[in-house]
Amino acid sequence: MTPQQICDKYHVLHRDIYEWFNISFDFFGRTTTKQQTEIAQDIFWKVHNNGYTVAQTVEQLFCGQCQKFLADRFVEGGCPFCDYEDARGDQCDKCSQLINPIELKNPKCKVCSSSPEIRTSRHLFLDLPKLEERIKKFTDEKEASKTYNNTAISITNSWLKTGLKPRCITRDLKWGTPVPHKDYEGKVFYVWFDAPIGYISITANYMKEWERWWKNPEQVTLYQFMAKDNVPFHSVVFPASLMAADDNYTMVHTLDGIDWLQYEGTKFSKSRGTGVFGDQVMETNIPCDIFRCYLLLNRPETSDTNFTWDGLAQTNNNILLNNLGNFVLRALTFCKNSFNSEVPEICLNSDDEHFIALINEHLVAYFKHFNSRMMSRSFEVVFAISKIGNQYLQYNAPWVLAKGTDTEKQELALLSDLQQTSPLFYLSLSPHSCPQSPTSSRNSSTCLTAGNTT
């Protein structure tokens, strides 16, 4: 297959996976476009003409068997920092240190497993030392405003602490965005100079007025979130490139680095076949909301977390079914059987008012965590609310009062807020739980004749 055919194949596969997971986009784009080439080359020329590139001769790994320079991901060997045996040519998966491929111990070509040789080539570098003070000031502002989370700040500061080094932005490859400089014909841009520009070019593919978003820093707030190994490319390399271009680009405002989600106690690895991946998940016949809820509850926001199949089952059985599902079913069933699916007039006593106040306190906590990008904690609040609802139902036992004496039936009027606060409270919850479990929330709203929560 050609590189273009591979890109076409996986673009469709990724799109289908996102659709299955109920993840939608205004425009699901890619970087193999005319707009990507034009914008990336324009940014390069501005960076270059503003004096923020330097040329250096570098040593690279060349595979004699394959007859080509090896891209970073096509070479593996021992990490020079922690001795991890399967470090890649650009970064170690174990210690997260960036690596120069020639620094690897006993490097091997991933295609043919032969030992590559070192050859020299002339390349262009982004002059990060020249931009270091601006990057440091930019990072300090983010830390002070808490718009970078702790992981992002820690990783960025680790780069700054050791001093920024010039970063090579060109490669001896045939596939990629061509370097437009005549002295570097036949080379393409390094992926971590080129790929972040894709955010801009994909917007340009979506709308002609893309500069209203990407050259409008006074009015546009840019949020980014990613696995922690990608943080330095978004907190240092990409901002440095836009600073060097000096073309009024919108810079990242909020950046969250997410820790590792491990698989059954070990690291996910596509190349080694370790883990469960989107295309495989679609074939499990397990509804997507179960995966969404489990993954969001285990989102590694402050430390590494672990995916286990037992954990997935327990989340479904103990939290989604026994907690949230049980509450919704009991409340709706009682309302249907005792009140003909109609919510009666509200009549509150002091216990009811305390109950509603407690729910409101939890909703405040939900929004606090959600707006702080702590999705796992916000979702925990959803289940805390449904637990309170279950306890409220159990304590008042309205199904007993409905079958009791006239006095007990009269007391049931004091519990009429059960129909108001259980179904309608869940209706108020549905738009909030919808980001986590859109299908289930939509179905619940339909039962309440409340329409579409989206």
Tab-separated table of C-alpha atoms in Angstrom:
chain	number	residue	atom	x	y	z
A	1	MET	CA	0.000	0.000	0.000
A	2	THR	CA	1.127	3.562	-0.672
A	3	PRO	CA	1.288	6.082	2.187
A	4	GLN	CA	-1.777	7.817	0.719
A	5	GLN	CA	-3.733	4.551	0.681
A	6	ILE	CA	-2.765	3.869	4.297
A	7	CYS	CA	-3.910	7.370	5.306
A	8	ASP	CA	-7.194	6.892	3.429
A	9	LYS	CA	-7.805	3.541	5.133
A	10	TYR	CA	-7.208	4.738	8.673
A	11	HIS	CA	-9.034	8.027	8.190
A	12	VAL	CA	-12.206	6.045	7.478
A	13	LEU	CA	-11.516	3.591	10.304
A	14	HIS	CA	-10.983	6.362	12.861
A	15	ARG	CA	-14.080	8.207	11.664
A	16	ASP	CA	-16.178	5.049	12.089
A	17	ILE	CA	-14.798	4.461	15.593
A	18	TYR	CA	-15.625	8.015	16.683
A	19	GLU	CA	-19.139	7.689	15.271
A	20	TRP	CA	-19.646	4.413	17.153
A	21	PHE	CA	-18.540	6.088	20.370
A	22	ASN	CA	-21.009	8.969	19.759
A	23	ILE	CA	-18.141	11.441	19.384
A	24	SER	CA	-19.034	14.098	16.837
A	25	PHE	CA	-17.073	16.792	15.047
A	26	ASP	CA	-18.060	19.904	13.172
A	27	PHE	CA	-15.554	18.667	10.615
A	28	PHE	CA	-13.428	15.523	10.808
A	29	GLY	CA	-10.371	16.480	8.818
A	30	ARG	CA	-6.852	15.375	7.998
A	31	THR	CA	-3.493	16.878	7.051
A	32	THR	CA	-3.122	15.388	3.566
A	33	THR	CA	-4.641	18.513	2.019
A	34	LYS	CA	-3.696	21.505	-0.099
A	35	GLN	CA	-4.522	23.832	2.812
A	36	GLN	CA	-2.101	21.991	5.100
A	37	THR	CA	0.740	22.395	2.613
A	38	GLU	CA	-0.002	26.084	2.035
A	39	ILE	CA	-0.374	27.051	5.707
A	40	ALA	CA	2.551	24.944	6.958
A	41	GLN	CA	4.855	26.333	4.286
A	42	ASP	CA	3.666	29.885	4.997
A	43	ILE	CA	4.388	29.495	8.707
A	44	PHE	CA	7.792	28.004	7.873
A	45	TRP	CA	8.752	30.937	5.646
A	46	LYS	CA	7.740	33.430	8.330
A	47	VAL	CA	9.708	31.522	10.978
A	48	HIS	CA	12.692	31.260	8.653
A	49	ASN	CA	12.618	34.857	7.429
A	50	ASN	CA	12.248	36.127	11.021
A	51	GLY	CA	15.535	34.441	11.864
A	52	TYR	CA	14.302	31.534	13.982
A	53	THR	CA	15.825	28.658	12.024
A	54	VAL	CA	19.384	27.371	12.004
A	55	ALA	CA	21.026	24.868	9.682
A	56	GLN	CA	23.034	21.971	11.042
A	57	THR	CA	24.589	18.800	9.727
A	58	VAL	CA	23.168	15.864	11.641
A	59	GLU	CA	23.885	12.195	11.921
A	60	GLN	CA	20.999	9.916	11.004
A	61	LEU	CA	20.338	6.204	10.920
A	62	PHE	CA	20.288	4.711	7.422
A	63	CYS	CA	19.112	1.163	6.753
A	64	GLY	CA	21.225	-0.441	4.055
A	65	GLN	CA	18.780	-3.321	3.699
A	66	CYS	CA	15.798	-0.999	3.102
A	67	GLN	CA	17.926	1.645	1.367
A	68	LYS	CA	16.441	4.619	3.212
A	69	PHE	CA	16.889	6.908	6.169
A	70	LEU	CA	14.779	5.605	9.015
A	71	ALA	CA	11.941	7.682	10.384
A	72	ASP	CA	12.023	7.925	14.171
A	73	ARG	CA	9.214	5.393	14.647
A	74	PHE	CA	10.967	2.858	12.401
A	75	VAL	CA	13.914	2.329	14.702
A	76	GLU	CA	14.031	0.853	18.189
A	77	GLY	CA	16.760	0.162	20.701
A	78	GLY	CA	17.858	0.682	24.263
A	79	CYS	CA	16.990	3.991	25.922
A	80	PRO	CA	20.151	5.994	26.697
A	81	PHE	CA	18.486	7.407	29.839
A	82	CYS	CA	16.744	4.464	31.560
A	83	ASP	CA	17.975	1.428	29.556
A	84	TYR	CA	14.438	0.434	28.527
A	85	GLU	CA	15.061	-2.081	25.746
A	86	ASP	CA	12.244	-1.110	23.361
A	87	ALA	CA	12.591	2.673	23.178
A	88	ARG	CA	11.535	4.309	19.915
A	89	GLY	CA	13.701	6.568	17.818
A	90	ASP	CA	12.005	9.734	19.047
A	91	GLN	CA	10.903	9.028	22.617
A	92	CYS	CA	11.111	6.412	25.347
A	93	ASP	CA	7.725	4.973	26.354
A	94	LYS	CA	9.027	4.193	29.836
A	95	CYS	CA	10.724	7.422	30.978
A	96	SER	CA	9.133	9.779	28.361
A	97	GLN	CA	12.503	11.351	27.531
A	98	LEU	CA	12.942	12.607	23.970
A	99	ILE	CA	15.661	10.751	22.108
A	100	ASN	CA	17.927	11.368	19.160
A	101	PRO	CA	17.784	8.083	17.187
A	102	ILE	CA	21.567	7.764	16.995
A	103	GLU	CA	21.649	7.790	20.815
A	104	LEU	CA	19.791	4.471	20.990
A	105	LYS	CA	21.753	1.489	22.212
A	106	ASN	CA	21.920	-1.359	19.683
A	107	PRO	CA	19.380	0.204	17.290
A	108	LYS	CA	17.393	-2.013	14.935
A	109	CYS	CA	15.292	-1.229	11.880
A	110	LYS	CA	11.680	-2.113	12.705
A	111	VAL	CA	11.018	-3.145	9.089
A	112	CYS	CA	13.811	-5.669	8.548
A	113	SER	CA	15.477	-5.899	12.022
A	114	SER	CA	18.911	-5.151	10.578
A	115	SER	CA	21.362	-2.781	12.264
A	116	PRO	CA	21.346	0.647	10.566
A	117	GLU	CA	24.460	2.721	9.881
A	118	ILE	CA	25.050	6.389	10.672
A	119	ARG	CA	25.117	8.868	7.789
A	120	THR	CA	25.167	12.670	7.748
A	121	SER	CA	22.601	15.059	6.246
A	122	ARG	CA	21.965	18.822	6.315
A	123	HIS	CA	18.780	19.918	8.091
A	124	LEU	CA	16.897	22.943	9.393
A	125	PHE	CA	16.229	23.436	13.113
A	126	LEU	CA	13.752	25.593	15.003
A	127	ASP	CA	15.908	27.875	17.153
A	128	LEU	CA	14.224	27.154	20.494
A	129	PRO	CA	17.040	28.724	22.572
A	130	LYS	CA	16.253	32.043	20.898
A	131	LEU	CA	12.621	31.682	22.001
A	132	GLU	CA	13.272	30.241	25.439
A	133	GLU	CA	12.544	33.370	27.486
A	134	ARG	CA	9.233	33.922	25.704
A	135	ILE	CA	8.230	30.276	26.189
A	136	LYS	CA	9.169	30.461	29.869
A	137	LYS	CA	7.120	33.623	30.403
A	138	PHE	CA	4.206	32.054	28.523
A	139	THR	CA	4.415	28.917	30.686
A	140	ASP	CA	4.691	30.900	33.934
A	141	GLU	CA	1.497	32.737	33.019
A	142	LYS	CA	-0.269	29.421	32.419
A	143	GLU	CA	0.922	28.042	35.736
A	144	ALA	CA	-0.191	31.170	37.604
A	145	SER	CA	-3.639	31.090	35.999
A	146	LYS	CA	-3.920	27.277	36.379
A	147	THR	CA	-4.899	26.943	32.738
A	148	TYR	CA	-2.271	24.206	32.312
A	149	ASN	CA	-2.880	21.228	34.570
A	150	ASN	CA	-0.129	19.897	36.832
A	151	THR	CA	1.012	17.260	34.366
A	152	ALA	CA	1.383	19.785	31.551
A	153	ILE	CA	3.256	22.230	33.784
A	154	SER	CA	5.578	19.558	35.141
A	155	ILE	CA	6.529	18.264	31.682
A	156	THR	CA	6.983	21.739	30.198
A	157	ASN	CA	9.107	22.925	33.105
A	158	SER	CA	11.296	19.827	32.823
A	159	TRP	CA	12.169	20.932	29.287
A	160	LEU	CA	12.825	24.497	30.396
A	161	LYS	CA	14.884	23.426	33.386
A	162	THR	CA	17.500	21.696	31.216
A	163	GLY	CA	17.472	24.521	28.658
A	164	LEU	CA	15.765	24.369	25.280
A	165	LYS	CA	17.798	22.918	22.415
A	166	PRO	CA	17.389	23.598	18.688
A	167	ARG	CA	14.769	21.190	17.358
A	168	CYS	CA	15.140	19.618	13.921
A	169	ILE	CA	12.071	20.353	11.785
A	170	THR	CA	13.009	18.554	8.559
A	171	ARG	CA	13.391	14.894	7.605
A	172	ASP	CA	14.838	12.859	4.726
A	173	LEU	CA	11.557	11.228	3.800
A	174	LYS	CA	9.359	11.118	0.717
A	175	TRP	CA	5.976	11.331	2.469
A	176	GLY	CA	4.910	14.527	4.176
A	177	THR	CA	4.639	18.265	3.646
A	178	PRO	CA	7.516	19.323	1.339
A	179	VAL	CA	10.077	21.812	2.644
A	180	PRO	CA	9.815	24.729	0.151
A	181	HIS	CA	13.429	25.939	0.552
A	182	LYS	CA	15.576	25.262	-2.539
A	183	ASP	CA	18.508	24.100	-0.423
A	184	TYR	CA	16.372	21.386	1.156
A	185	GLU	CA	14.562	19.931	-1.828
A	186	GLY	CA	13.472	16.332	-1.352
A	187	LYS	CA	12.949	16.797	2.388
A	188	VAL	CA	9.681	17.053	4.306
A	189	PHE	CA	8.743	18.702	7.580
A	190	TYR	CA	9.144	16.750	10.819
A	191	VAL	CA	5.769	15.563	12.055
A	192	TRP	CA	5.785	17.588	15.290
A	193	PHE	CA	6.399	20.812	13.384
A	194	ASP	CA	3.842	19.892	10.731
A	195	ALA	CA	1.050	18.017	12.558
A	196	PRO	CA	-0.054	20.721	15.061
A	197	ILE	CA	-0.497	23.077	12.115
A	198	GLY	CA	-3.181	20.593	11.112
A	199	TYR	CA	-5.474	22.155	13.708
A	200	ILE	CA	-5.306	25.307	11.635
A	201	SER	CA	-5.500	23.724	8.175
A	202	ILE	CA	-8.425	21.471	9.118
A	203	THR	CA	-10.316	24.583	10.183
A	204	ALA	CA	-9.369	26.122	6.816
A	205	ASN	CA	-10.839	23.078	5.070
A	206	TYR	CA	-14.027	23.542	7.075
A	207	MET	CA	-14.472	27.280	6.509
A	208	LYS	CA	-12.976	30.034	4.409
A	209	GLU	CA	-13.049	32.373	7.430
A	210	TRP	CA	-10.534	30.234	9.362
A	211	GLU	CA	-8.497	33.290	10.350
A	212	ARG	CA	-11.428	34.508	12.468
A	213	TRP	CA	-10.512	31.619	14.771
A	214	TRP	CA	-6.780	31.190	14.317
A	215	LYS	CA	-5.697	34.820	14.019
A	216	ASN	CA	-7.975	36.233	16.667
A	217	PRO	CA	-6.287	35.715	20.065
A	218	GLU	CA	-8.316	38.483	21.718
A	219	GLN	CA	-11.640	36.711	21.184
A	220	VAL	CA	-10.852	33.004	20.812
A	221	THR	CA	-9.980	30.642	23.677
A	222	LEU	CA	-8.108	27.514	22.568
A	223	TYR	CA	-8.397	24.350	24.684
A	224	GLN	CA	-6.183	21.334	24.069
A	225	PHE	CA	-5.980	17.981	25.834
A	226	MET	CA	-3.742	15.028	25.046
A	227	ALA	CA	-1.690	12.142	26.364
A	228	LYS	CA	1.223	13.404	28.412
A	229	ASP	CA	3.884	12.265	25.910
A	230	ASN	CA	2.503	14.803	23.418
A	231	VAL	CA	2.548	17.733	25.857
A	232	PRO	CA	5.971	19.233	24.978
A	233	PHE	CA	5.095	19.449	21.298
A	234	HIS	CA	2.005	21.494	22.203
A	235	SER	CA	3.432	23.512	25.086
A	236	VAL	CA	6.859	24.257	23.588
A	237	VAL	CA	7.319	23.402	19.895
A	238	PHE	CA	3.929	24.548	18.545
A	239	PRO	CA	3.718	27.790	20.551
A	240	ALA	CA	7.357	28.536	19.697
A	241	SER	CA	6.609	28.078	15.991
A	242	LEU	CA	3.656	30.472	16.162
A	243	MET	CA	5.636	33.001	18.203
A	244	ALA	CA	8.442	32.857	15.652
A	245	ALA	CA	5.985	33.311	12.772
A	246	ASP	CA	4.771	36.537	14.441
A	247	ASP	CA	1.480	36.532	12.541
A	248	ASN	CA	-1.053	37.118	15.349
A	249	TYR	CA	-1.924	33.443	15.709
A	250	THR	CA	-4.257	32.269	18.466
A	251	MET	CA	-2.141	30.514	21.100
A	252	VAL	CA	-3.182	27.700	23.393
A	253	HIS	CA	-5.049	28.977	26.446
A	254	THR	CA	-5.777	25.770	28.360
A	255	LEU	CA	-3.749	22.579	28.067
A	256	ASP	CA	-4.309	19.337	29.951
A	257	GLY	CA	-1.803	16.512	29.845
A	258	ILE	CA	-3.478	13.185	30.606
A	259	ASP	CA	-1.533	10.395	32.300
A	260	TRP	CA	-1.381	6.806	31.059
A	261	LEU	CA	-4.324	4.454	30.858
A	262	GLN	CA	-2.731	1.035	31.203
A	263	TYR	CA	-4.169	-2.296	30.080
A	264	GLU	CA	-4.445	-5.040	32.689
A	265	GLY	CA	-1.384	-3.678	34.483
A	266	THR	CA	0.813	-3.135	31.422
A	267	LYS	CA	1.177	-0.437	28.774
A	268	PHE	CA	-1.115	-0.226	25.760
A	269	SER	CA	0.897	-0.846	22.598
A	270	LYS	CA	-0.528	-1.004	19.095
A	271	SER	CA	2.746	-2.227	17.646
A	272	ARG	CA	2.906	-5.084	20.172
A	273	GLY	CA	-0.814	-5.847	20.098
A	274	THR	CA	-1.227	-5.168	23.814
A	275	GLY	CA	-4.629	-3.747	24.734
A	276	VAL	CA	-8.075	-3.353	23.265
A	277	PHE	CA	-8.557	-0.744	20.543
A	278	GLY	CA	-11.449	1.093	18.957
A	279	ASP	CA	-12.086	-1.268	16.059
A	280	GLN	CA	-12.040	-4.237	18.456
A	281	VAL	CA	-14.342	-2.493	20.925
A	282	MET	CA	-16.964	-2.075	18.195
A	283	GLU	CA	-17.058	-5.861	17.771
A	284	THR	CA	-17.700	-6.670	21.448
A	285	ASN	CA	-21.480	-6.024	21.253
A	286	ILE	CA	-21.129	-4.012	24.468
A	287	PRO	CA	-23.006	-0.671	24.188
A	288	CYS	CA	-20.725	2.310	23.734
A	289	ASP	CA	-22.130	4.105	26.813
A	290	ILE	CA	-20.703	1.372	29.054
A	291	PHE	CA	-17.229	1.933	27.631
A	292	ARG	CA	-17.654	5.715	27.782
A	293	CYS	CA	-18.713	5.646	31.430
A	294	TYR	CA	-15.946	3.266	32.470
A	295	LEU	CA	-13.239	5.164	30.595
A	296	LEU	CA	-14.396	8.538	31.929
A	297	LEU	CA	-14.571	7.258	35.513
A	298	ASN	CA	-11.039	5.929	35.043
A	299	ARG	CA	-9.727	8.919	33.106
A	300	PRO	CA	-6.096	9.350	34.271
A	301	GLU	CA	-6.361	13.002	35.242
A	302	THR	CA	-3.823	13.068	38.096
A	303	SER	CA	-2.044	9.695	37.863
A	304	ASP	CA	-1.949	6.552	35.757
A	305	THR	CA	-5.056	4.352	35.808
A	306	ASN	CA	-5.769	0.815	34.659
A	307	PHE	CA	-8.258	-0.679	32.189
A	308	THR	CA	-9.435	-4.160	33.200
A	309	TRP	CA	-12.307	-6.219	31.857
A	310	ASP	CA	-13.356	-7.014	35.433
A	311	GLY	CA	-13.428	-3.291	36.173
A	312	LEU	CA	-15.596	-2.686	33.111
A	313	ALA	CA	-18.061	-5.370	34.263
A	314	GLN	CA	-18.152	-4.025	37.812
A	315	THR	CA	-18.786	-0.490	36.597
A	316	ASN	CA	-21.689	-1.712	34.499
A	317	ASN	CA	-23.226	-3.926	37.200
A	318	ASN	CA	-22.601	-1.902	40.363
A	319	ILE	CA	-22.721	1.694	39.146
A	320	LEU	CA	-24.674	1.909	35.905
A	321	LEU	CA	-27.275	-0.771	36.701
A	322	ASN	CA	-27.553	-1.023	40.498
A	323	ASN	CA	-27.092	2.687	41.139
A	324	LEU	CA	-28.133	4.966	38.285
A	325	GLY	CA	-30.279	2.517	36.323
A	326	ASN	CA	-32.050	1.278	39.436
A	327	PHE	CA	-32.924	4.805	40.529
A	328	VAL	CA	-34.307	5.849	37.152
A	329	LEU	CA	-36.326	2.645	36.748
A	330	ARG	CA	-37.839	2.820	40.257
A	331	ALA	CA	-38.759	6.486	39.975
A	332	LEU	CA	-40.323	6.190	36.527
A	333	THR	CA	-42.151	2.948	37.341
A	334	PHE	CA	-43.654	4.403	40.521
A	335	CYS	CA	-44.735	7.554	38.722
A	336	LYS	CA	-46.392	5.460	36.015
A	337	ASN	CA	-48.148	3.017	38.334
A	338	SER	CA	-49.257	5.426	41.052
A	339	PHE	CA	-49.864	8.660	39.149
A	340	ASN	CA	-50.664	7.491	35.629
A	341	SER	CA	-47.334	8.939	34.384
A	342	GLU	CA	-48.325	12.456	35.411
A	343	VAL	CA	-46.371	14.571	37.894
A	344	PRO	CA	-48.760	15.828	40.602
A	345	GLU	CA	-48.727	19.213	42.246
A	346	ILE	CA	-45.645	19.836	44.353
A	347	CYS	CA	-46.103	19.731	48.116
A	348	LEU	CA	-42.831	19.891	50.064
A	349	ASN	CA	-42.019	19.247	53.693
A	350	SER	CA	-38.762	20.047	55.467
A	351	ASP	CA	-37.202	16.673	54.563
A	352	ASP	CA	-37.998	17.271	50.918
A	353	GLU	CA	-36.455	20.726	51.014
A	354	HIS	CA	-33.326	19.288	52.613
A	355	PHE	CA	-33.205	16.660	49.860
A	356	ILE	CA	-33.453	19.286	47.120
A	357	ALA	CA	-30.797	21.439	48.795
A	358	LEU	CA	-28.483	18.420	48.928
A	359	ILE	CA	-29.018	17.752	45.226
A	360	ASN	CA	-28.256	21.384	44.409
A	361	GLU	CA	-25.014	21.186	46.389
A	362	HIS	CA	-23.970	18.203	44.310
A	363	LEU	CA	-24.888	19.965	41.062
A	364	VAL	CA	-22.651	22.874	42.073
A	365	ALA	CA	-19.829	20.375	42.678
A	366	TYR	CA	-20.540	18.768	39.299
A	367	PHE	CA	-20.134	22.046	37.439
A	368	LYS	CA	-17.060	22.976	39.450
A	369	HIS	CA	-15.269	19.763	38.484
A	370	PHE	CA	-16.551	19.843	34.903
A	371	ASN	CA	-15.408	23.417	34.323
A	372	SER	CA	-12.033	22.509	35.841
A	373	ARG	CA	-11.743	19.732	33.221
A	374	MET	CA	-11.877	17.064	35.929
A	375	MET	CA	-14.240	14.822	33.985
A	376	SER	CA	-13.798	11.783	36.211
A	377	ARG	CA	-14.679	13.685	39.381
A	378	SER	CA	-17.650	15.369	37.750
A	379	PHE	CA	-18.995	11.990	36.642
A	380	GLU	CA	-18.582	10.611	40.162
A	381	VAL	CA	-20.954	13.358	41.304
A	382	VAL	CA	-23.598	12.090	38.867
A	383	PHE	CA	-23.583	8.720	40.591
A	384	ALA	CA	-23.491	10.312	44.028
A	385	ILE	CA	-26.731	12.109	43.119
A	386	SER	CA	-28.436	8.923	41.941
A	387	LYS	CA	-27.308	7.190	45.153
A	388	ILE	CA	-28.984	9.946	47.181
A	389	GLY	CA	-32.106	9.476	45.055
A	390	ASN	CA	-32.159	5.748	45.791
A	391	GLN	CA	-31.756	6.401	49.509
A	392	TYR	CA	-34.570	8.957	49.413
A	393	LEU	CA	-36.883	6.478	47.727
A	394	GLN	CA	-36.010	3.729	50.171
A	395	TYR	CA	-36.468	5.966	53.225
A	396	ASN	CA	-39.899	7.261	52.195
A	397	ALA	CA	-41.174	3.989	50.654
A	398	PRO	CA	-43.984	5.734	48.723
A	399	TRP	CA	-45.149	2.400	47.258
A	400	VAL	CA	-46.187	1.379	50.801
A	401	LEU	CA	-48.030	4.613	51.474
A	402	ALA	CA	-49.881	4.290	48.173
A	403	LYS	CA	-51.428	1.008	49.390
A	404	GLY	CA	-52.063	2.097	53.006
A	405	THR	CA	-54.771	3.899	54.959
A	406	ASP	CA	-56.384	7.153	53.922
A	407	THR	CA	-54.015	8.973	56.298
A	408	GLU	CA	-50.998	7.291	54.729
A	409	LYS	CA	-52.297	8.077	51.272
A	410	GLN	CA	-52.676	11.674	52.380
A	411	GLU	CA	-49.062	11.619	53.532
A	412	LEU	CA	-48.194	10.504	50.051
A	413	ALA	CA	-49.129	13.979	48.867
A	414	LEU	CA	-46.193	15.243	50.879
A	415	LEU	CA	-44.049	12.946	48.751
A	416	SER	CA	-45.446	14.252	45.507
A	417	ASP	CA	-42.131	15.961	45.060
A	418	LEU	CA	-40.766	12.464	44.561
A	419	GLN	CA	-42.334	12.587	41.136
A	420	GLN	CA	-41.043	16.112	40.751
A	421	THR	CA	-37.556	15.535	42.054
A	422	SER	CA	-36.972	11.986	40.801
A	423	PRO	CA	-38.042	12.042	37.151
A	424	LEU	CA	-37.649	15.773	36.727
A	425	PHE	CA	-34.453	15.807	38.752
A	426	TYR	CA	-33.122	13.150	36.426
A	427	LEU	CA	-34.289	15.266	33.516
A	428	SER	CA	-32.174	18.086	34.938
A	429	LEU	CA	-29.350	15.592	35.234
A	430	SER	CA	-29.700	14.232	31.715
A	431	PRO	CA	-28.168	17.218	29.910
A	432	HIS	CA	-25.272	17.055	32.383
A	433	SER	CA	-24.745	13.314	32.138
A	434	CYS	CA	-25.225	13.444	28.382
A	435	PRO	CA	-21.543	14.181	27.619
A	436	GLN	CA	-20.645	10.965	29.399
A	437	SER	CA	-23.522	8.695	28.332
A	438	PRO	CA	-25.426	10.362	25.500
A	439	THR	CA	-27.457	7.342	24.373
A	440	SER	CA	-28.697	6.434	27.860
A	441	SER	CA	-29.473	10.060	28.697
A	442	ARG	CA	-31.371	10.517	25.462
A	443	ASN	CA	-33.415	7.380	26.144
A	444	SER	CA	-34.225	8.566	29.681
A	445	SER	CA	-35.352	11.935	28.398
A	446	THR	CA	-37.553	10.233	25.843
A	447	CYS	CA	-39.248	8.279	28.663
A	448	LEU	CA	-39.899	11.608	30.367
A	449	THR	CA	-41.323	13.035	27.095
A	450	ALA	CA	-38.640	15.695	27.450
A	451	GLY	CA	-37.313	15.615	23.957
A	452	ASN	CA	-33.688	15.404	22.881
A	453	THR	CA	-31.074	16.420	25.464
A	454	THR	CA	-28.622	17.386	22.760
